[in-house]
Coordinates of C-alpha atoms in Angstrom, one line a residue:
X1 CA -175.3 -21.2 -18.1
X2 CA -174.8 -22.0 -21.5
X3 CA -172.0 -23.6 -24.3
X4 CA -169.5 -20.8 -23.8
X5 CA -165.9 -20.0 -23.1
X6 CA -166.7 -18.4 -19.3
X7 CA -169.7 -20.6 -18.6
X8 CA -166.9 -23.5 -18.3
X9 CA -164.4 -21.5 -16.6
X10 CA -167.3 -20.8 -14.1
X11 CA -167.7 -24.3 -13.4
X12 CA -164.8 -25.3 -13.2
X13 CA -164.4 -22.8 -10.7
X14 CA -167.1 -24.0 -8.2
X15 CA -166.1 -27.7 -8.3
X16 CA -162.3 -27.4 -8.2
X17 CA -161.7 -24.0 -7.2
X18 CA -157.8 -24.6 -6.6
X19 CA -157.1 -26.7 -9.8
X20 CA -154.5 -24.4 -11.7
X21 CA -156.2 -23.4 -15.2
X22 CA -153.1 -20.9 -16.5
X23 CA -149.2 -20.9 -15.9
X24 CA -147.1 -18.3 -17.2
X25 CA -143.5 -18.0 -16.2
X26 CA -143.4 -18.3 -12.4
X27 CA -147.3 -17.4 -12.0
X28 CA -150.0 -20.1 -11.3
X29 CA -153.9 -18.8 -11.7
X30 CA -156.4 -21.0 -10.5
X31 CA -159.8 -22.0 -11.7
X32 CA -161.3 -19.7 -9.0
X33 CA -158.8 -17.0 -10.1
X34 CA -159.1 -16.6 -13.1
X35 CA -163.0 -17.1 -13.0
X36 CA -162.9 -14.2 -10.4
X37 CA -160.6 -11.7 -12.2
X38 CA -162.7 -12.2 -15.5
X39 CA -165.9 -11.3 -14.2
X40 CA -164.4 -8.2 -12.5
X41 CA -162.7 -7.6 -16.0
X42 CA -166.1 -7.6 -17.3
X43 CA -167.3 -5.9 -15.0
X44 CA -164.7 -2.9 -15.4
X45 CA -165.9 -3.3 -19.6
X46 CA -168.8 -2.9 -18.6
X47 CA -169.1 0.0 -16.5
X48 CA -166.9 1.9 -19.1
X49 CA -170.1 1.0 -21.7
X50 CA -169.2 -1.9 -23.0
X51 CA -172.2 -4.1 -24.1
X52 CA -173.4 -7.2 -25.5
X53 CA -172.4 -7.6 -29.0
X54 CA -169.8 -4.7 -28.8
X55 CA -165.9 -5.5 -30.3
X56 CA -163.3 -5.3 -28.0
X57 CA -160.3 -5.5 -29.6
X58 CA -156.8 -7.4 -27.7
X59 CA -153.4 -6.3 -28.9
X60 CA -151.1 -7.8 -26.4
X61 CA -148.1 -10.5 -26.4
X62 CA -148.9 -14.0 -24.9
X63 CA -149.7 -13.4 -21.3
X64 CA -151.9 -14.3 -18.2
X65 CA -154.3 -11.4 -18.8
X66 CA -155.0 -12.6 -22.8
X67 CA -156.7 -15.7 -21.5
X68 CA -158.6 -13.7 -19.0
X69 CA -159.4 -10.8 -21.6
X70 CA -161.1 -13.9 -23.7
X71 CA -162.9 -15.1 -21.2
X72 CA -164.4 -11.9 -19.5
X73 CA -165.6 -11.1 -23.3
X74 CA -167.3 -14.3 -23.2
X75 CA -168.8 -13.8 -20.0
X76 CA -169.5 -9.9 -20.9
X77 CA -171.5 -11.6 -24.4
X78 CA -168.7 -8.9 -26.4
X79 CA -166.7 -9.7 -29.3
X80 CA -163.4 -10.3 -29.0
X81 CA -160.9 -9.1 -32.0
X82 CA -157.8 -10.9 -31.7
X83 CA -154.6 -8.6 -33.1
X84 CA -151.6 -9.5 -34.8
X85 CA -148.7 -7.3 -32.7
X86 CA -146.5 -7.7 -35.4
X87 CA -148.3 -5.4 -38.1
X88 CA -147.8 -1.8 -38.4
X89 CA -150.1 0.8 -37.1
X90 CA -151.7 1.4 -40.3
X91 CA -152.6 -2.1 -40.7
X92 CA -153.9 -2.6 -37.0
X93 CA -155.8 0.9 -37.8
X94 CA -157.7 -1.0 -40.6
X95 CA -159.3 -3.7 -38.2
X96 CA -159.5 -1.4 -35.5
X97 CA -161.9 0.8 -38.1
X98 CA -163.1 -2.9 -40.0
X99 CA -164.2 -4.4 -36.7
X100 CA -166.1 -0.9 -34.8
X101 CA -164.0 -2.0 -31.9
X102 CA -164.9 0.5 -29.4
X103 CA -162.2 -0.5 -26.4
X104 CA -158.9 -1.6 -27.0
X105 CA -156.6 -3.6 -24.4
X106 CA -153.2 -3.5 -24.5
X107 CA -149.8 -3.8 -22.3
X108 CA -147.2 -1.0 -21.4
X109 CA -144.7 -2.9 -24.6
X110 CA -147.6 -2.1 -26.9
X111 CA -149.0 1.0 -25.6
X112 CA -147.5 3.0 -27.9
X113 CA -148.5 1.4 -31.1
X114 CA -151.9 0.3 -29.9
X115 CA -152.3 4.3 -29.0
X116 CA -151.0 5.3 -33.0
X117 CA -153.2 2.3 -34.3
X118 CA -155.9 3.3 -32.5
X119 CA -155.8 7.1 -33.9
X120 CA -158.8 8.4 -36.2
X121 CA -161.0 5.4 -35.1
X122 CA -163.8 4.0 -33.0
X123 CA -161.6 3.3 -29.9
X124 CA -163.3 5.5 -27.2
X125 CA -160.6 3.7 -24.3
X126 CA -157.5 1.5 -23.8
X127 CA -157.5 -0.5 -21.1
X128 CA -153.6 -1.1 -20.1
X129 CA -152.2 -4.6 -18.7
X130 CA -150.3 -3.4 -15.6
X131 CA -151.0 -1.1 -12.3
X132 CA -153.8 0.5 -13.9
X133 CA -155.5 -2.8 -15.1
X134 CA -155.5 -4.1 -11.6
X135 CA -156.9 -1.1 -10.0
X136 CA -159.6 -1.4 -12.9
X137 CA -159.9 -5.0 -11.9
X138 CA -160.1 -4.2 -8.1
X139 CA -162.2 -1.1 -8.4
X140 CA -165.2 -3.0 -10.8
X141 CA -168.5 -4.9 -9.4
X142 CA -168.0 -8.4 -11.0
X143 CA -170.3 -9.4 -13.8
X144 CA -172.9 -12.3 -12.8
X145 CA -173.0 -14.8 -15.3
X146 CA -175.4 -14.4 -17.7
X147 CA -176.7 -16.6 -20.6
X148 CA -174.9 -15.8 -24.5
X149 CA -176.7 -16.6 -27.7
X150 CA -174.3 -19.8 -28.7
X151 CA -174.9 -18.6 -32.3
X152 CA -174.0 -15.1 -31.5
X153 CA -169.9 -14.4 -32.7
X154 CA -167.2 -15.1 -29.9
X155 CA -163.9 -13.7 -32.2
X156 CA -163.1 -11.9 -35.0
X157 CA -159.7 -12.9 -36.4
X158 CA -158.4 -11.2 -39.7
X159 CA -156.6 -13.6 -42.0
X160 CA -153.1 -13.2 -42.9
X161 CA -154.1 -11.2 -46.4
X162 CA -151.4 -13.1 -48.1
X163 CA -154.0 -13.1 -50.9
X164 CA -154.8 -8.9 -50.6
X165 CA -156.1 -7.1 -47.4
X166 CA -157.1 -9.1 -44.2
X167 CA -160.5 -10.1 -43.8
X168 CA -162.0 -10.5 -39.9
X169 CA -163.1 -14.4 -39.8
X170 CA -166.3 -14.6 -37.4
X171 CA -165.7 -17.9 -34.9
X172 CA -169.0 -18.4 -32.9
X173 CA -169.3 -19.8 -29.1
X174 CA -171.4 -22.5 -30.2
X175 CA -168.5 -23.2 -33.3
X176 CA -165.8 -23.4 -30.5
X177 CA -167.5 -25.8 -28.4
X178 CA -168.5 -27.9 -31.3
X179 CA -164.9 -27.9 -32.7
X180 CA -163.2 -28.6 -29.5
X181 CA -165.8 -31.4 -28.4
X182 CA -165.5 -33.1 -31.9
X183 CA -161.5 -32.8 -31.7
X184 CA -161.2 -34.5 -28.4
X185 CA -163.3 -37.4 -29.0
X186 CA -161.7 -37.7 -32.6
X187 CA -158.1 -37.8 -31.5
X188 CA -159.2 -39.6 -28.3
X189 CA -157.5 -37.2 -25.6
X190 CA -157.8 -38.9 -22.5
X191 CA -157.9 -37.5 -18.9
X192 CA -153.9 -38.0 -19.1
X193 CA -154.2 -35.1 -21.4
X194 CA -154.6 -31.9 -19.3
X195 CA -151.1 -29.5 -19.8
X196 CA -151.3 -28.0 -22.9
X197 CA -148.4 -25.6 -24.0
X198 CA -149.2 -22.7 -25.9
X199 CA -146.3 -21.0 -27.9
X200 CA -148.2 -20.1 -30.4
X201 CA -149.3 -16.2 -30.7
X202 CA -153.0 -16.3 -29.0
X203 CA -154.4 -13.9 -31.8
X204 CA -153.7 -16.7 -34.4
X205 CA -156.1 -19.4 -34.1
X206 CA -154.2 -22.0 -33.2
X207 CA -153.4 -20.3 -30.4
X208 CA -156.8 -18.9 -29.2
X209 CA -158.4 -22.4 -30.4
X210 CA -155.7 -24.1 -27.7
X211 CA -157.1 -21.7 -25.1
X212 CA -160.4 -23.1 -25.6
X213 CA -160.0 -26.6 -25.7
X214 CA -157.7 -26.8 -22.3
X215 CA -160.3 -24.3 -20.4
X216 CA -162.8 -26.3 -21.8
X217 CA -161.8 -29.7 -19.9
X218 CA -160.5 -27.9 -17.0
X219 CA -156.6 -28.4 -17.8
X220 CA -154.0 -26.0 -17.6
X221 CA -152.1 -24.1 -20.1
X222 CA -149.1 -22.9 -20.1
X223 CA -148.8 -20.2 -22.0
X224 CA -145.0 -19.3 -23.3
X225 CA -144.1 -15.4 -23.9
X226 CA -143.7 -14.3 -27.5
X227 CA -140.7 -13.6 -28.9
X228 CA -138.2 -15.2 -31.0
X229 CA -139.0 -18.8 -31.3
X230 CA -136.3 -20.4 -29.0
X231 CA -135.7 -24.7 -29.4
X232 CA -133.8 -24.7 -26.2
X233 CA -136.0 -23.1 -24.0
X234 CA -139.6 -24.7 -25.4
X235 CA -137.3 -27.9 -25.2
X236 CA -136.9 -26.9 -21.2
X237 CA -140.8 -25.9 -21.0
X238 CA -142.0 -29.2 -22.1
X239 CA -139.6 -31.0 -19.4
X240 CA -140.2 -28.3 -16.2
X241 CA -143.6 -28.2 -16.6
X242 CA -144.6 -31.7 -17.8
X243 CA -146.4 -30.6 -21.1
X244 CA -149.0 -33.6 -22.1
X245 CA -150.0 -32.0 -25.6
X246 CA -147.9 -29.9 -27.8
X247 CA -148.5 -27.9 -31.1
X248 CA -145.7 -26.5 -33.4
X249 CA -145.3 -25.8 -37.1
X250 CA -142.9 -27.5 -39.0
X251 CA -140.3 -25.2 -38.9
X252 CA -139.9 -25.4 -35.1
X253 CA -140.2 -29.2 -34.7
X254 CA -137.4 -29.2 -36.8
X255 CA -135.4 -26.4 -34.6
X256 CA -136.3 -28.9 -31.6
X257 CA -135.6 -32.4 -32.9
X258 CA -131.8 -31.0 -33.9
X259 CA -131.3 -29.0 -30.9
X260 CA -128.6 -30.3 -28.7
X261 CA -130.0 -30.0 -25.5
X262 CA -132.6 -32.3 -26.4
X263 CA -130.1 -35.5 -25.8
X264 CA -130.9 -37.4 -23.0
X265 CA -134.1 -36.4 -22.0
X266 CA -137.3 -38.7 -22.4
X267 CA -140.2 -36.4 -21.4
X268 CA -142.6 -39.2 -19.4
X269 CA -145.1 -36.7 -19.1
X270 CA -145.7 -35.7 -23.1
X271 CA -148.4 -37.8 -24.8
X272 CA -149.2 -35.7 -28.0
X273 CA -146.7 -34.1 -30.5
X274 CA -149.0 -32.0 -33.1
X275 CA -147.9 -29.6 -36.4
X276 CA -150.4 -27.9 -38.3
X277 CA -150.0 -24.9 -40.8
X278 CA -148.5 -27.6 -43.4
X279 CA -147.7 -31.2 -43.5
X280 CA -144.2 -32.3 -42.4
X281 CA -141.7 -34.5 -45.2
X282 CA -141.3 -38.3 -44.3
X283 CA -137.6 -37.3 -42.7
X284 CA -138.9 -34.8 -40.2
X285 CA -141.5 -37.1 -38.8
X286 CA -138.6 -39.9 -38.9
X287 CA -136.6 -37.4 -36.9
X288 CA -139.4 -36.1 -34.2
X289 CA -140.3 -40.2 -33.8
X290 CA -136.4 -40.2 -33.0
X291 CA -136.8 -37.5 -30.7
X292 CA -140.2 -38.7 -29.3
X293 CA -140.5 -42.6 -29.3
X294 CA -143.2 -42.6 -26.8
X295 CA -145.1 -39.9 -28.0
X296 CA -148.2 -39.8 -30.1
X297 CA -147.8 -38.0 -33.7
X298 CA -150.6 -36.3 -35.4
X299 CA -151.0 -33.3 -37.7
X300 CA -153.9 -30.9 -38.0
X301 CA -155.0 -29.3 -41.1
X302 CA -157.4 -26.1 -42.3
X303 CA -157.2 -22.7 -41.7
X304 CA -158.6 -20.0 -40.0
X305 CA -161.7 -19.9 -41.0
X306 CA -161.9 -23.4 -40.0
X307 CA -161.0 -22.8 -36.4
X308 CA -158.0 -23.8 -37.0
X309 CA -158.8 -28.1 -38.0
X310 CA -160.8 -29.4 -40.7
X311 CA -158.3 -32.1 -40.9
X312 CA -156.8 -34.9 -38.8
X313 CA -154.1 -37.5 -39.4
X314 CA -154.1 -39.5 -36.8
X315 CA -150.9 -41.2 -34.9
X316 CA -151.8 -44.6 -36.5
X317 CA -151.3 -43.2 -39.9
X318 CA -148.4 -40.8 -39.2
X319 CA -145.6 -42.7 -40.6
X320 CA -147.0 -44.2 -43.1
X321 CA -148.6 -41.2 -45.0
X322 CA -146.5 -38.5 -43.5
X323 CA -147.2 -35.9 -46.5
X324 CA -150.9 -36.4 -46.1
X325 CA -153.1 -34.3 -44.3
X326 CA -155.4 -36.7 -42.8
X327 CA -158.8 -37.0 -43.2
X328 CA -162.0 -34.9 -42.0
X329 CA -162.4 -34.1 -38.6
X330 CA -165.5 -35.4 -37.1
X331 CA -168.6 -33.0 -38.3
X332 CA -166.8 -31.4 -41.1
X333 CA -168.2 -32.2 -44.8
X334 CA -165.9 -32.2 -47.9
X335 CA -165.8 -32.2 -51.0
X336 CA -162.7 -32.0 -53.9
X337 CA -164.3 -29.8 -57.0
X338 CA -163.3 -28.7 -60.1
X339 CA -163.9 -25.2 -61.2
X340 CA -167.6 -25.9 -62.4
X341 CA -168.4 -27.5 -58.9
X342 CA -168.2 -31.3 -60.0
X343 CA -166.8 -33.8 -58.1
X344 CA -163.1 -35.0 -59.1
X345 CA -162.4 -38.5 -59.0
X346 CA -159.8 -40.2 -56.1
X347 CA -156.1 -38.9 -57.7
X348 CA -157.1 -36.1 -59.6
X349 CA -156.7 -32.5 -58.2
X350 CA -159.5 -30.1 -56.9
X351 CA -160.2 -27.3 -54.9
X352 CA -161.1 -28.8 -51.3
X353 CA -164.3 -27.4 -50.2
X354 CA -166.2 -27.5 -46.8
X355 CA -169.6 -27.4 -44.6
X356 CA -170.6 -28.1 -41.7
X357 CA -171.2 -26.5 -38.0
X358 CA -167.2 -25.6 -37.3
X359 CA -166.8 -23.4 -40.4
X360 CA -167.4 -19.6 -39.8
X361 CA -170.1 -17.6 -40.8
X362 CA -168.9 -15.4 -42.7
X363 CA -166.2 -12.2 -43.0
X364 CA -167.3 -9.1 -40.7
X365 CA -168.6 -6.3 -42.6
X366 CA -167.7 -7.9 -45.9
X367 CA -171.1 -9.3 -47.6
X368 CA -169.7 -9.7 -51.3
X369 CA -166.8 -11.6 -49.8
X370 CA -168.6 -14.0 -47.6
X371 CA -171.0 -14.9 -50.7
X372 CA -168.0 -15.4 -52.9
X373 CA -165.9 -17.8 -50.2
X374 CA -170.0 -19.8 -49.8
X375 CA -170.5 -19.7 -53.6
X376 CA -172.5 -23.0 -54.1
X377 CA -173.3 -23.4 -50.4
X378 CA -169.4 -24.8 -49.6
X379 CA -166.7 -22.2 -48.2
X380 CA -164.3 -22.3 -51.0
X381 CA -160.9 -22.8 -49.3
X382 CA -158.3 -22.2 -52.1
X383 CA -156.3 -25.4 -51.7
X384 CA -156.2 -27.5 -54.3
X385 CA -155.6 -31.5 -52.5
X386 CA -155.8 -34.9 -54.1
X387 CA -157.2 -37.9 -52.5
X388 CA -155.7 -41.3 -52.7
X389 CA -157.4 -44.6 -52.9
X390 CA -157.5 -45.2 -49.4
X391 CA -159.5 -41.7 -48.6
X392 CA -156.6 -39.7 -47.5
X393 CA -155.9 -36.1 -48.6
X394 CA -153.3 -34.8 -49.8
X395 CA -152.3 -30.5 -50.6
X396 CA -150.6 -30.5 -54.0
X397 CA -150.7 -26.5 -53.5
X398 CA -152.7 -23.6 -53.5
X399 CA -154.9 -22.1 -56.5
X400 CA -153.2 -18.7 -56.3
X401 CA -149.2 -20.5 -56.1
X402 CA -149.9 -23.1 -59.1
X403 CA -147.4 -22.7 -61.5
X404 CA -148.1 -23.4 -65.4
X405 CA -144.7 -23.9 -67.3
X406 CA -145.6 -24.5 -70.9
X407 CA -149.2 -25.1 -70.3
X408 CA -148.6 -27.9 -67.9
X409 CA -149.6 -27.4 -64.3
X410 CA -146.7 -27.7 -61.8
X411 CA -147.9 -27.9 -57.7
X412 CA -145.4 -27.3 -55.5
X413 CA -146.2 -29.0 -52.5
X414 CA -145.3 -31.9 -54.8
X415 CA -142.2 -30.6 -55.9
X416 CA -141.5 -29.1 -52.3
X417 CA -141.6 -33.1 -50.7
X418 CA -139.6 -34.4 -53.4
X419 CA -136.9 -32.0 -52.4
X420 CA -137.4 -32.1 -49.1
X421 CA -135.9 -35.5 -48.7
X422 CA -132.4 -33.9 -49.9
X423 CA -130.1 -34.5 -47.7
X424 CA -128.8 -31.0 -47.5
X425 CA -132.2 -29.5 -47.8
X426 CA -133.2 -28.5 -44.2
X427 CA -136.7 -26.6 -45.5
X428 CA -137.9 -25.6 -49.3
X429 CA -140.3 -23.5 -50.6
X430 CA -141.1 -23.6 -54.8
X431 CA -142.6 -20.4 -56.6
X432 CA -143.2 -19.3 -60.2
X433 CA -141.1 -17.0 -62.1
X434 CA -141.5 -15.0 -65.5
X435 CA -139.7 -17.4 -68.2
X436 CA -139.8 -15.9 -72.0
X437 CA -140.3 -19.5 -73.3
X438 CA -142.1 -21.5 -70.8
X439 CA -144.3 -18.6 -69.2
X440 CA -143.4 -19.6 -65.9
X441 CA -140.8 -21.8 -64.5
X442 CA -140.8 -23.2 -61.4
X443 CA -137.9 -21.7 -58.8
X444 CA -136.5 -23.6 -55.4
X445 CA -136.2 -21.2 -52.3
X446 CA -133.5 -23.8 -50.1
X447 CA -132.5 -23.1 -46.3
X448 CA -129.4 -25.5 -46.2
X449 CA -130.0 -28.4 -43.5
X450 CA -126.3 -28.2 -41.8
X451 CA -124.9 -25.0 -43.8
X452 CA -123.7 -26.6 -46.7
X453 CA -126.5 -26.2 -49.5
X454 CA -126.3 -28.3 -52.2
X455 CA -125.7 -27.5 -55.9
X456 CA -128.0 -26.5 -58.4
X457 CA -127.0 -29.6 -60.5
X458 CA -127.5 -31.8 -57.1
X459 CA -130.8 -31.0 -57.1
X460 CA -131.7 -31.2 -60.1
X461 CA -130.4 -34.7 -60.5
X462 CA -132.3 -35.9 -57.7
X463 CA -135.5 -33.8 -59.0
X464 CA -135.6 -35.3 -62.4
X465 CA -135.4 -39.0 -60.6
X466 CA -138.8 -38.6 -58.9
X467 CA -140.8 -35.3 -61.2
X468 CA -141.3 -35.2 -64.5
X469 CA -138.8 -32.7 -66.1
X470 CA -141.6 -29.6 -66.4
X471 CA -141.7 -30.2 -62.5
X472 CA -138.3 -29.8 -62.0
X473 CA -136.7 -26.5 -60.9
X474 CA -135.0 -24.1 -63.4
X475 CA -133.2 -22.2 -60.8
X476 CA -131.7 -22.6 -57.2
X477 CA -131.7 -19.9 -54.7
X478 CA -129.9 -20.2 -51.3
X479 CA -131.3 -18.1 -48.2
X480 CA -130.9 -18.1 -44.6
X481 CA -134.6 -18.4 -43.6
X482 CA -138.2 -18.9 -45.3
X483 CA -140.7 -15.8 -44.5
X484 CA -143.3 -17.0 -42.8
X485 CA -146.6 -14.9 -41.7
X486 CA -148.0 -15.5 -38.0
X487 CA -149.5 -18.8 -38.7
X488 CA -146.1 -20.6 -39.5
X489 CA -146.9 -20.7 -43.4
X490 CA -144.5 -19.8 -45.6
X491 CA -145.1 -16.6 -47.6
X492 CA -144.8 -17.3 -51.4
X493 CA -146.1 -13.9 -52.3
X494 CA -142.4 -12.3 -50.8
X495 CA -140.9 -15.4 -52.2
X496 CA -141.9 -14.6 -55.3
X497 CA -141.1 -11.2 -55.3
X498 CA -137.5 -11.9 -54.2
X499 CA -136.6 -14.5 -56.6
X500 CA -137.9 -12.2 -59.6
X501 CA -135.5 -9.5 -58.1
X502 CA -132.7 -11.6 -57.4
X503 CA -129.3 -11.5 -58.9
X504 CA -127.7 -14.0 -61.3
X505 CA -124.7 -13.6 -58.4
X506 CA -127.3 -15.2 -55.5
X507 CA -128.6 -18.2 -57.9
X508 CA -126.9 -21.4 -57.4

């Protein structure tokens, strides 16, 4: 019935009925299950007026009932708007009123917000994970499968506006399937491949694009409760429920690698170790090998807009090129331009542009912005990469976070890896700030490794070894933890705004 989300939950459904497609906590759904409870999800949509093409927006916390919300919207043909629960009700008010979405489903913790967020909108009905979601769900007629326009959009997902207010992504059915299809038979996932763990938030697309590659081959994912990310307990997740495939940020590889209770353990049953969001130093890939010495090692590059990889460095090139970030996934087509659209030659710096069937079609309701991201027939993806003689990419930073000290142009990925490999660094994040002489000078942002951070003269002396001295940074300031937004990226622009209102008493 079609390349879609629900046509594959369908089959799956009819030809192994009891094969477990979702595990949360102590709850196993079937194939047949969850098949069944989406279509009389869509159903219940449907008889409150919801149609083909209308957005439906999800605000809940990872759960059972956000897989099957995304696949009874792809069954239903409706657009599914994927919420950050995080944001305030202002800023959910905004893509409630962006998107049109005309139903909302939510769960008793969120109720509240999604009721205040929902206010002055198009939101004719919330539908409420609980007792009176499964009374909707046993009251409705289930919705027969029907065919969906592949081309017609599957999500909406707003960016994380680090660079001004969210814009709604549009992900296609027929960009899913293309995306997951590519990504398995690039990274050669084999049929020992089939538990996927999902800590990621669903609304972020690493998250949602996890739900559609395991449903896809009829594996099951086990999907982890939000929350505070705990090392401990994911470290007891992959071991009780014998995770093949894994996907963290940095960050949290790092919190499991130097977790203690990760000692002894040898988990047979996990085949892939994945990061994404941005490349990890040559230590913490040292360290997860430590960790992992069975296990497979590959990162995943792009962004949203994207779904999620444009980029693949595959386990064969790991540990060699461990600050690169890979190179093109199957079907993707890039480029590195300058800012008159010219190709840069291998080494320089460029803007890293792309084309091709897995890249989305455009911002909802936002014309002037779609044709400025497109401008020149490439989505314009505001990292500036390099590539090195052997074809891999590398992020030197992005346009909006280059620094220019003295009219020279300082990127602080570089900086960032050169520091990284401090010994008393644990994670690092570089920003500009205002200097009288230079213009800008570039700042280091240091979470210590083992709570002793080092001095500013100790890294300084082991910047100026490896950078040029315009690369080097001016200032040192010590914090406890790096803000990061939903999709595990660090966020410069609060960065930057702390460090210009820091003290002379917090600098190191």
């Amino acid at each position: 019935m079609g390349t879609h989300l629900a046509a594959y939950v369908a089959r799956h459904a009819r030809t192994d009925p009891g094969r477990v497609a979702v595990t949360f906590g102590d709850t196993d759904r079937t194939y047949a299950e969850l098949d069944a409870r989406a279509a009389r999800l869509a159903g219940a949509l449907t008889e409150r007026g919801v149609t083909v093409g209308d957005r439906v927006a999800v605000l809940l916390a990872n759960r059972a009932e956000y897989v099957e919300a995304i696949v009874a919207l792809s069954r239903l043909g409706a657009i599914a708007v994927l919420l950050n629960f995080r944001l305030t009700a202002p800023e959910i008010r905004h893509q409630l009123s962006d998107s049109g979405a005309s139903a909302l489903l939510t769960d008793a913790g969120l109720d509240a917000l999604a009721g205040t967020a929902a206010e002055s909108t198009s939101v004719r009905f919330r539908l409420v994970a609980g007792p009176a979601y499964e009374q909707a769900l046993a009251e409705a007629k289930p919705l027969p499968e029907r065919r969906i326009d592949p081309a017609a959009p599957m999500l909406i997902l707003y960016t994380s506006g680090t660079t001004g207010r969210p814009k709604g992504a549009v992900l296609t059915h027929e960009g899913f399937h293309l995306w997951a299809t590519l990504r398995i038979a690039h990274m050669g996932y084999g049929r020992d491949c089939r538990t996927t763990l999902c800590a990621v938030p669903i609304f972020h697309v690493a998250g949602s694009a996890s739900v559609f590659h395991t449903l896809l081959v009829g594996g099951r994912l086990v999907v982890h409760p939000s929350g505070a990310f705990d090392a401990g307990e994911i470290i007891d997740v992959l071991d009780r429920q014998r995770v093949n495939l894994s996907f963290f940020v940095p960050a949290q590889w790092q919190a499991i690698v130097r977790h203690p209770s990760i000692a002894g353990r040898d988990f047979p049953h996990l085949k892939w170790a994945n990061w994404g969001a941005a490349p990890a130093s040559a230590a913490l890939v040292r360290e997860i090998r430590a960790a992992f010495p069975a296990v497979a090692l590959t990162s995943a590059f792009g962004m949203t807009e994207t779904y999620a990889t444009a980029m693949v460095l595959q386990p064969e090139h790991v540990e060699d090129k461990p600050a690169s970030i890979g190179r093109p996934l199957l079907g993707v087509e890039v480029r590195v331009v300058d800012a008159q659209m010219r190709d840069v030659p291998p080494g320089e710096v460029g803007e890293i542009v792309y084309r091709g069937p897995t890249v989305t079609t455009g911002y909802w309701n936002a014309p002037e912005q779609t044709a400025e991201a497109f401008r020149g027939g490439w989505f314009h993806s505001g990292d500036l990469v390099r590539v090195d003689e052997d074809g891999f990419y590398y992020v030197v930073d992005r346009i909006k976070d280059m620094i220019i000290s003295g009219g020279e142009n300082v990127y602080c990925a570089e900086v960032e890896n050169v520091l990284a490999a401090h010994p008393k660094v644990g994670s690092v994040a570089v920003v500009g700030a205002p200097d009288e002489r230079w213009g800008e000078v570039p700042v280091a942002v240091v979470v210590p490794r083992d709570g002793e951070p080092p001095t500013a003269e100790e890294l300084r002396s082991h910047g100026c070894a490896r950078l040029a001295s315009y690369k080097v940074p001016r200032r040192l300031v010590v914090v406890d933890a790096l803000p990061m937004n939903s999709g595990g990226k660090v966020r410069k622009e609060v960065l930057r705004d702390f460090v210009r209102d820091t003290t002379a008493g917090s600098q190191r």
